[in-house]
Short mmCIF file of C-alpha atoms in Angstrom, two decimals:
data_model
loop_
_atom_site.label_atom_id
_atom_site.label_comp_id
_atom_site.label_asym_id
_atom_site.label_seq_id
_atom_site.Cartn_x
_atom_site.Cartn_y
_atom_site.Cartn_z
CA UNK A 56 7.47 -9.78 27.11
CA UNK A 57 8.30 -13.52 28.16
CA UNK A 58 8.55 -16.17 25.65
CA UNK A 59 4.28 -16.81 24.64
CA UNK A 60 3.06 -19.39 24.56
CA UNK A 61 0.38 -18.36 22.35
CA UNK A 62 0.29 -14.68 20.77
CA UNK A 63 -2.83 -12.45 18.92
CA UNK A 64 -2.12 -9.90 16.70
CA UNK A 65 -5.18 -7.25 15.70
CA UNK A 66 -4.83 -4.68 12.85
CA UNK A 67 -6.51 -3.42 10.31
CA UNK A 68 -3.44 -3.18 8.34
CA UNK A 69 -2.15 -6.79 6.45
CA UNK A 70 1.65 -4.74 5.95
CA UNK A 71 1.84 -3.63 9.37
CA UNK A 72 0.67 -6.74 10.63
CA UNK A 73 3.61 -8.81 8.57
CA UNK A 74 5.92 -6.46 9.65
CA UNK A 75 4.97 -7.21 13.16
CA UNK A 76 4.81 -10.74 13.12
CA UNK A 77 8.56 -11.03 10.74
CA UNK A 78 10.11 -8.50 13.28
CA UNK A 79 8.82 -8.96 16.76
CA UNK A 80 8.10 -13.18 16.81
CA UNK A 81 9.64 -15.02 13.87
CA UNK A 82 12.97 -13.02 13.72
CA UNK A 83 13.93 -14.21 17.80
CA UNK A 84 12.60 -17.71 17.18
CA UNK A 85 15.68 -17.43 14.25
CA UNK A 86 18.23 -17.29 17.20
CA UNK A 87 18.59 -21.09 17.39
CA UNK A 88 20.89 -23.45 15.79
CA UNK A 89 17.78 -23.81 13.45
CA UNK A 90 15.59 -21.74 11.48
CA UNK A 91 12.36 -21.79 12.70
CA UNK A 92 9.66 -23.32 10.21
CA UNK A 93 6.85 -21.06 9.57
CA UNK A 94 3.29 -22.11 8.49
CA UNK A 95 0.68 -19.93 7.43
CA UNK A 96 -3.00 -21.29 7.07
CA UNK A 97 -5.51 -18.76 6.12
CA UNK A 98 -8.99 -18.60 8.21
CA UNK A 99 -11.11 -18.35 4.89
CA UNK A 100 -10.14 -21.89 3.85
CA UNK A 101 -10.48 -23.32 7.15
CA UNK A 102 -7.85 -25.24 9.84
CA UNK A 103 -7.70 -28.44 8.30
CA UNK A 104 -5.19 -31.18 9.88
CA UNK A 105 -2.02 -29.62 8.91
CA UNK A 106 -2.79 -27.26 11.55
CA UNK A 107 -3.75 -29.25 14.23
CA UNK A 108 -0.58 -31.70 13.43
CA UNK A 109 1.52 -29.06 13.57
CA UNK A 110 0.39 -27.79 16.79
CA UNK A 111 -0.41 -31.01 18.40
CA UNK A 112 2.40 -33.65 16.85
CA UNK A 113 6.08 -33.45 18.63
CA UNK A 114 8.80 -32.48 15.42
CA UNK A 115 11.71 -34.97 14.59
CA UNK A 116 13.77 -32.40 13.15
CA UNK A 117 14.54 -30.03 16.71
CA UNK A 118 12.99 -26.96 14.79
CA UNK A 119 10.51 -25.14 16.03
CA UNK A 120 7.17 -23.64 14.66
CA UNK A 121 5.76 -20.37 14.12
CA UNK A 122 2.08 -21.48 12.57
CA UNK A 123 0.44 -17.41 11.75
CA UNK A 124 -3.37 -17.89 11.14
CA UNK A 125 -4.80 -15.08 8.49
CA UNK A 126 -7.61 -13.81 9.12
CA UNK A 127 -8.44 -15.41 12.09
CA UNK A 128 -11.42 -13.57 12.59
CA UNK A 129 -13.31 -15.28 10.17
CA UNK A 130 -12.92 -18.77 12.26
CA UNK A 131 -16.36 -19.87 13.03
CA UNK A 132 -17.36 -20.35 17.16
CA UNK A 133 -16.89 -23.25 17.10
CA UNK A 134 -13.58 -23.50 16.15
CA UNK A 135 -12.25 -21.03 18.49
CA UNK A 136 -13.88 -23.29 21.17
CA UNK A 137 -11.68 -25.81 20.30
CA UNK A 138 -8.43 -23.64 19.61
CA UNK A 139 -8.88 -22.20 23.13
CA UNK A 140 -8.99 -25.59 24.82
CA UNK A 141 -5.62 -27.00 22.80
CA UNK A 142 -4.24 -23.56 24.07
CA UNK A 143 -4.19 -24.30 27.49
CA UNK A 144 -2.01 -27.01 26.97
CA UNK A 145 1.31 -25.34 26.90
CA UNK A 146 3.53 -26.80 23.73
CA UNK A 147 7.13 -26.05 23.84
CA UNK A 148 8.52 -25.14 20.40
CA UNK A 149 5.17 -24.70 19.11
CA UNK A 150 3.79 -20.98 18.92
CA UNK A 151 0.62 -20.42 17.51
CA UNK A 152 -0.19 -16.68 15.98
CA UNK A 153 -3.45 -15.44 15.20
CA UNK A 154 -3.85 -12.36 13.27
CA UNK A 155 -7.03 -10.79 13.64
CA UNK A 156 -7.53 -8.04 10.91
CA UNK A 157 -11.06 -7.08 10.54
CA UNK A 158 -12.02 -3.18 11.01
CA UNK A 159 -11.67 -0.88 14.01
CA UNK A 160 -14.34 1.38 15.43
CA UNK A 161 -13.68 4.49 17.79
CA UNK A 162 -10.48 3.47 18.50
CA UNK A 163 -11.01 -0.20 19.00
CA UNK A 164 -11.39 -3.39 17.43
CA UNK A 165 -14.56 -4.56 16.07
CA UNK A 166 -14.48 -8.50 16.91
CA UNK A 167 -17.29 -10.81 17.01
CA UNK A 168 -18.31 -11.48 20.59
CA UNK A 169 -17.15 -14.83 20.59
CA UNK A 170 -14.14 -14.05 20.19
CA UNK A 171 -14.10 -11.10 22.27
CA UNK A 172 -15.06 -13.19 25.31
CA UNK A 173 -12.46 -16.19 24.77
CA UNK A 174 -10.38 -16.93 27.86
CA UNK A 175 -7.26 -17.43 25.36
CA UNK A 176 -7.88 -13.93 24.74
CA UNK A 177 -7.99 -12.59 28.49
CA UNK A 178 -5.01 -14.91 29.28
CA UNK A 179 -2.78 -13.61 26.00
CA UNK A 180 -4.18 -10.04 27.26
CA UNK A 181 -2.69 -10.82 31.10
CA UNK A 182 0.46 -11.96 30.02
CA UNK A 183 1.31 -8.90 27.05
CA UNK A 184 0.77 -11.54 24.19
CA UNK A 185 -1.14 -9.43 22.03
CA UNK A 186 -0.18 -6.73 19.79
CA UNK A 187 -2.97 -3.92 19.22
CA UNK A 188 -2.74 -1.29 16.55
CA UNK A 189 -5.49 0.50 14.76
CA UNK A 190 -3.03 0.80 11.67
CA UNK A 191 -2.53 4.10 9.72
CA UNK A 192 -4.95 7.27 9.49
CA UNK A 193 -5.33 10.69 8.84
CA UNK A 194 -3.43 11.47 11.70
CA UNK A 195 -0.48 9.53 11.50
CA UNK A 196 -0.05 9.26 7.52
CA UNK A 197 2.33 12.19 7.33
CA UNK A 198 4.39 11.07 9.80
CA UNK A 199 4.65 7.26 8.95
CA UNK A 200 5.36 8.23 4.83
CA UNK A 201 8.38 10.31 6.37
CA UNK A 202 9.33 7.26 9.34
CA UNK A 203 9.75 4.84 5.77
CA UNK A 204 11.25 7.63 3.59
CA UNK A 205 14.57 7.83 6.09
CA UNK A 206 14.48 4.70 6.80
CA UNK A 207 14.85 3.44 3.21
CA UNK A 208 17.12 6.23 2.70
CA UNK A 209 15.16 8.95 0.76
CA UNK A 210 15.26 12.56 1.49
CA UNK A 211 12.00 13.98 0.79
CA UNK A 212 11.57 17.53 0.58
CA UNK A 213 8.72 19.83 2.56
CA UNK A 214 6.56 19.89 -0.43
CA UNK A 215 7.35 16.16 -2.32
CA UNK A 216 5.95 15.02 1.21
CA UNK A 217 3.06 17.42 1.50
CA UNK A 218 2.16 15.91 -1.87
CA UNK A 219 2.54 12.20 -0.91
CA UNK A 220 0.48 13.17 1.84
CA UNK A 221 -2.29 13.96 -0.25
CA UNK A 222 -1.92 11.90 -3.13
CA UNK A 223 -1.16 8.66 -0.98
CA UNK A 224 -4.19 6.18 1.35
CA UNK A 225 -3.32 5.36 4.84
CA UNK A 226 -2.14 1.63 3.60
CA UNK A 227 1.39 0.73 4.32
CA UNK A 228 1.85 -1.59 1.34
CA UNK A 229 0.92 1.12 -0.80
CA UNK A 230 2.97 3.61 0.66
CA UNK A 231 6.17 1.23 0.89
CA UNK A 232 5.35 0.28 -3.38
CA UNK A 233 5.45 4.33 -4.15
CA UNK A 234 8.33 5.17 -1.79
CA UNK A 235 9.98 2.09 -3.79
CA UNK A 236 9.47 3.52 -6.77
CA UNK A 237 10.67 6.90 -6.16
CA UNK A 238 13.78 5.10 -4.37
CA UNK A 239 14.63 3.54 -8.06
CA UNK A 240 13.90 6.53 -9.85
CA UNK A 241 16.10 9.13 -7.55
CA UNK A 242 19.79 8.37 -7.80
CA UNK A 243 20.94 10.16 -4.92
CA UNK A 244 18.42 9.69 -2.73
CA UNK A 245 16.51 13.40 -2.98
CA UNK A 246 12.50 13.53 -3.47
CA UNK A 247 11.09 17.11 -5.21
CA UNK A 248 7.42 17.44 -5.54
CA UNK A 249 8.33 17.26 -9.51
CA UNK A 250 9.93 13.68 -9.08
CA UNK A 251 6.50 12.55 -7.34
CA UNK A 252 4.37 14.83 -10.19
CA UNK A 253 6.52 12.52 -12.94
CA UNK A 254 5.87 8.97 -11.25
CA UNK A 255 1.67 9.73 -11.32
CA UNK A 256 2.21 9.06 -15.08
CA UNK A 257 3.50 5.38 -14.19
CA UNK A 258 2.23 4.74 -11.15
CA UNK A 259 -1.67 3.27 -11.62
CA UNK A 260 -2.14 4.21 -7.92
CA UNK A 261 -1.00 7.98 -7.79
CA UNK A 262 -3.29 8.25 -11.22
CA UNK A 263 -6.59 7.44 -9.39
CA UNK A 264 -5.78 10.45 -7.16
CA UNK A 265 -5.04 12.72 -9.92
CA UNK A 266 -8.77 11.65 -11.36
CA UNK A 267 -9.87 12.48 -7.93
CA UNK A 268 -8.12 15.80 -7.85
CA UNK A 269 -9.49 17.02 -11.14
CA UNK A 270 -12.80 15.66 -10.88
CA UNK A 271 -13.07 18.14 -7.67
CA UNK A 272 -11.21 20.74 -9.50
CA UNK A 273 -14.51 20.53 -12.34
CA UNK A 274 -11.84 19.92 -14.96
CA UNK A 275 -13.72 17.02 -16.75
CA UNK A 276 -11.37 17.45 -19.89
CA UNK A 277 -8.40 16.37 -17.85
CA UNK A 278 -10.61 13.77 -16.35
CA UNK A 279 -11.26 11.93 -19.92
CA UNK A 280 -7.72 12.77 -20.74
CA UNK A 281 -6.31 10.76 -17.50
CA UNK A 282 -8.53 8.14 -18.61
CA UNK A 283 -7.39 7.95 -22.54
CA UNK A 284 -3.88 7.17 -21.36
CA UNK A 285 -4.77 4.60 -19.73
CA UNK A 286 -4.41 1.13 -21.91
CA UNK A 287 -7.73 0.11 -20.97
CA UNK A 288 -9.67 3.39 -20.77
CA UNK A 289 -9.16 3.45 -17.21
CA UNK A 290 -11.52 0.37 -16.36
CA UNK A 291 -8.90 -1.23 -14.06
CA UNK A 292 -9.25 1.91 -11.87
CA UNK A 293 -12.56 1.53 -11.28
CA UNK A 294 -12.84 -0.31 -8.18
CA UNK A 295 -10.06 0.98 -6.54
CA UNK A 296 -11.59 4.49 -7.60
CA UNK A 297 -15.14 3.71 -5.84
CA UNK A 298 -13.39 3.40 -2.63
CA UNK A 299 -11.18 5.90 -2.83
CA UNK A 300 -14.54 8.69 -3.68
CA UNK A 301 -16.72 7.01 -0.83
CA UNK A 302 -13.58 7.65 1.51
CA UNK A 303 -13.94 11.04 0.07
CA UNK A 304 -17.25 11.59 0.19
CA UNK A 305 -17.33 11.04 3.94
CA UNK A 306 -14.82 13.11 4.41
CA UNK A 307 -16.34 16.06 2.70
CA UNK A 308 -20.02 14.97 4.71
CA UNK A 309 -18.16 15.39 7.80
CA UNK A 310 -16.57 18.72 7.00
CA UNK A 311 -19.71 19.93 6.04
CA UNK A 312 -21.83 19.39 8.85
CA UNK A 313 -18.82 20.58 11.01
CA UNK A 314 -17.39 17.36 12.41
CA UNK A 315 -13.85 17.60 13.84
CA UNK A 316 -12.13 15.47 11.21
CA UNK A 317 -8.24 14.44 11.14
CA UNK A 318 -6.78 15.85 7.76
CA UNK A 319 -3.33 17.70 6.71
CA UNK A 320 -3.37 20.63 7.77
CA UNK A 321 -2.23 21.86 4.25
CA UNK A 322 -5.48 20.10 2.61
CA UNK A 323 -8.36 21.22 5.31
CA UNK A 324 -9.14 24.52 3.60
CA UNK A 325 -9.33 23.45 0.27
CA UNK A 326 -11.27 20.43 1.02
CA UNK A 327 -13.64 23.26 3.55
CA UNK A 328 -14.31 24.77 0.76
CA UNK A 329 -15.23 21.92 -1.54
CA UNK A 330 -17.39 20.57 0.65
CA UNK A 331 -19.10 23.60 0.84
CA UNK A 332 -19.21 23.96 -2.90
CA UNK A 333 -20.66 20.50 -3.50
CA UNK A 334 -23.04 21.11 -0.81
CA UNK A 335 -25.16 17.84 1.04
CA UNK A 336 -27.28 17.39 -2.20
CA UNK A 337 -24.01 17.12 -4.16
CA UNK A 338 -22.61 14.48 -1.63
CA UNK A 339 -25.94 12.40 -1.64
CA UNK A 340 -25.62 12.38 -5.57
CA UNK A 341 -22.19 11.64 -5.09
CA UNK A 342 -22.70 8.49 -2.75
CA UNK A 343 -25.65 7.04 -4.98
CA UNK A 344 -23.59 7.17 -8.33
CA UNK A 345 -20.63 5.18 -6.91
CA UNK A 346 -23.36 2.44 -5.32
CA UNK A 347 -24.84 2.80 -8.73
CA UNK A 348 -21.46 2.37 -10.65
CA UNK A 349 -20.81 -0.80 -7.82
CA UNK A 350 -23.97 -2.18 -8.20
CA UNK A 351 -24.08 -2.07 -12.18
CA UNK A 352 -20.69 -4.11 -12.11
CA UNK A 353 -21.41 -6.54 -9.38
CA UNK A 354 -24.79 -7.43 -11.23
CA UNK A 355 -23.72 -8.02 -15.00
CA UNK A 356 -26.10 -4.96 -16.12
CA UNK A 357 -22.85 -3.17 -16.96
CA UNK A 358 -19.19 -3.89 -18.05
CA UNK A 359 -16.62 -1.79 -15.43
CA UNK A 360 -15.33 0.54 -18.74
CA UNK A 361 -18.94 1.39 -19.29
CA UNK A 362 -19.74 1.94 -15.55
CA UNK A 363 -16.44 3.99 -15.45
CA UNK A 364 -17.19 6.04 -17.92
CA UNK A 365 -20.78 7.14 -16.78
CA UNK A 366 -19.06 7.30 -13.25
CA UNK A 367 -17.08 10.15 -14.73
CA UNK A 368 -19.71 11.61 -16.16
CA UNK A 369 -21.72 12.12 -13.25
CA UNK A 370 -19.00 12.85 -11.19
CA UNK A 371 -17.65 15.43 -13.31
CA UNK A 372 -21.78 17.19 -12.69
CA UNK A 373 -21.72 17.04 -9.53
CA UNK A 374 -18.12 19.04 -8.89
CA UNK A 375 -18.69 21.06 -11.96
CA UNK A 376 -18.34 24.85 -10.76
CA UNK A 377 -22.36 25.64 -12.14
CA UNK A 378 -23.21 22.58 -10.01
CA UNK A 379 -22.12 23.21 -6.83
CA UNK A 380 -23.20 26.63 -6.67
CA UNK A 381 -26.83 25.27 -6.98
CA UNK A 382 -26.14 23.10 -4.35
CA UNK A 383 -24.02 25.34 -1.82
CA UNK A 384 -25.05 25.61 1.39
CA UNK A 385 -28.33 23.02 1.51
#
């Protein structure tokens, strides 16, 4: 790749997406006698003169400038219009990045068609100055929680990583806090499954998944349980235990009606079988409780420990062993 003059990164992922940018475009603009000086201007708030100083105005100090627009998919038309006009004028010491981290689709990146049809874009696109990746999924979970394990220097064993695998969501910041974690709390380095078991009971993140895993198991007294040892009943958990569930509950639609879906291979059965448990009646329930639980929050009808805790209760209905038997198969 020759030195851009302009660069666009798109993914999903905000960690991968730092990592990209720190590794691959500020580190070599260290080389200098100088440190580079690196702006960041988030999208949301708007480009307000800073920016266009600092991409227009020459520097008195010899440094250059790496200015990374966040979330520059929420920039308005206009905007870009004007962005892709200064772009053609080629600054020296000046390089503009603009992260684009909205959500994929089938593989590719779901931009607004403004964007999609700027001639910065094409131009960045002709001379390699974009970076594409559609972050992590199913697919690639297993092997990216290992890639980070050796390279911070933890041995996991076969089942510690099965477990992570499982327990953990295809975010790298996420993955990178646990792995942390279990790097402080294993002194030479070595990862058991019962080392990962022991951090759930710390970690407010591996927690929500063991909710998850007993809700599905019907074990509603482990559920509450969970819950109680939480300081605040559990009510921080709610939100990040809605999405979790919906991610779920696609899954198990999927599986259901027979869609090829990308899951560990250790998992598929068990989740099969759950999904054929719960049944498509049990998913619908499922999917209007946690809109119900979202809604209720959102709207002031209900505080998030009360919506948590009829969440639960519901929940724990529609995986309960009686329950899914009345719904198997419709």
């Amino acid at each position: 790749m020759d030195r851009p003059g302009f660069f666009f990164c798109i993914c999903p992922d905000a960690a991968l997406l730092r990592e990209y940018v720190e590794r691959e475009l500020i580190a070599p603009a260290s080389s200098g006698a100088l440190p580079p000086d690196v702006q960041t201007f988030w999208a949301d708030e708007g480009l307000d003169r800073r920016f266009w100083d600092a991409l227009t105005l020459l520097g008195m100090d010899g440094r250059s400038r790496v200015l990374v627009v966040r979330g520059a998919q929420q920039l308005p038309a206009d905007v870009w219009k004007k962005l892709s006009a200064a772009l053609g004028t080629p600054r020296s010491g000046v390089l503009p990045v603009f992260c684009l981290e909205g959500p994929w689709e089938k593989g590719q990146p779901k931009l607004p068609a403004y964007i999609a049809k700027l001639k910065c874009l094409a131009f960045a696109d002709n001379r390699k100055w974009v970076w594409r990746s559609a972050g992590i999924d199913a697919r690639s979970l297993r092997q990216h929680i290992q890639k980070q394990a050796s390279a911070m220097g933890l041995r996991l064993a076969p089942d510690a990583l099965n477990a992570l695998s499982e327990m953990l969501i295809p975010d790298a910041s996420a993955i990178r806090g646990v792995l942390e974690q279990l790097y402080l709390a294993s002194p030479d380095g070595s990862v058991d499954v019962s080392l990962v078991r022991q951090m759930t009971e710390f970690t407010p993140e591996a927690v929500i998944f063991d909710v998850i895993r007993q809700l599905e198991n019907g074990n509603a007294r482990a559920v509450w349980k969970t819950l109680l040892r939480e300081g605040d009943g559990g009510e921080s958990l709610l939100f990040p235990l809605l999405t979790l569930m919906a991610r779920e509950a696609r899954l198990l639609w999927q599986l259901q009606a027979g869609d090829k879906v990308f899951v560990p291979q250790f998992v598929e059965n068990e989740k099969r079988r759950l999904a054929s448990r719960v049944g498509f009646a049990g998913l619908c329930r499922m999917f209007a409780e946690l809109q119900k639980a979202e809604l209720s929050v959102k709207s002031g009808a209900r505080q998030p420990l009360q919506a948590m805790e009829e969440l639960v209760a519901s929940l724990s209905l529609v995986f309960a062993p009686e329950q899914g038997r009345t719904n198997a198969g419709r």
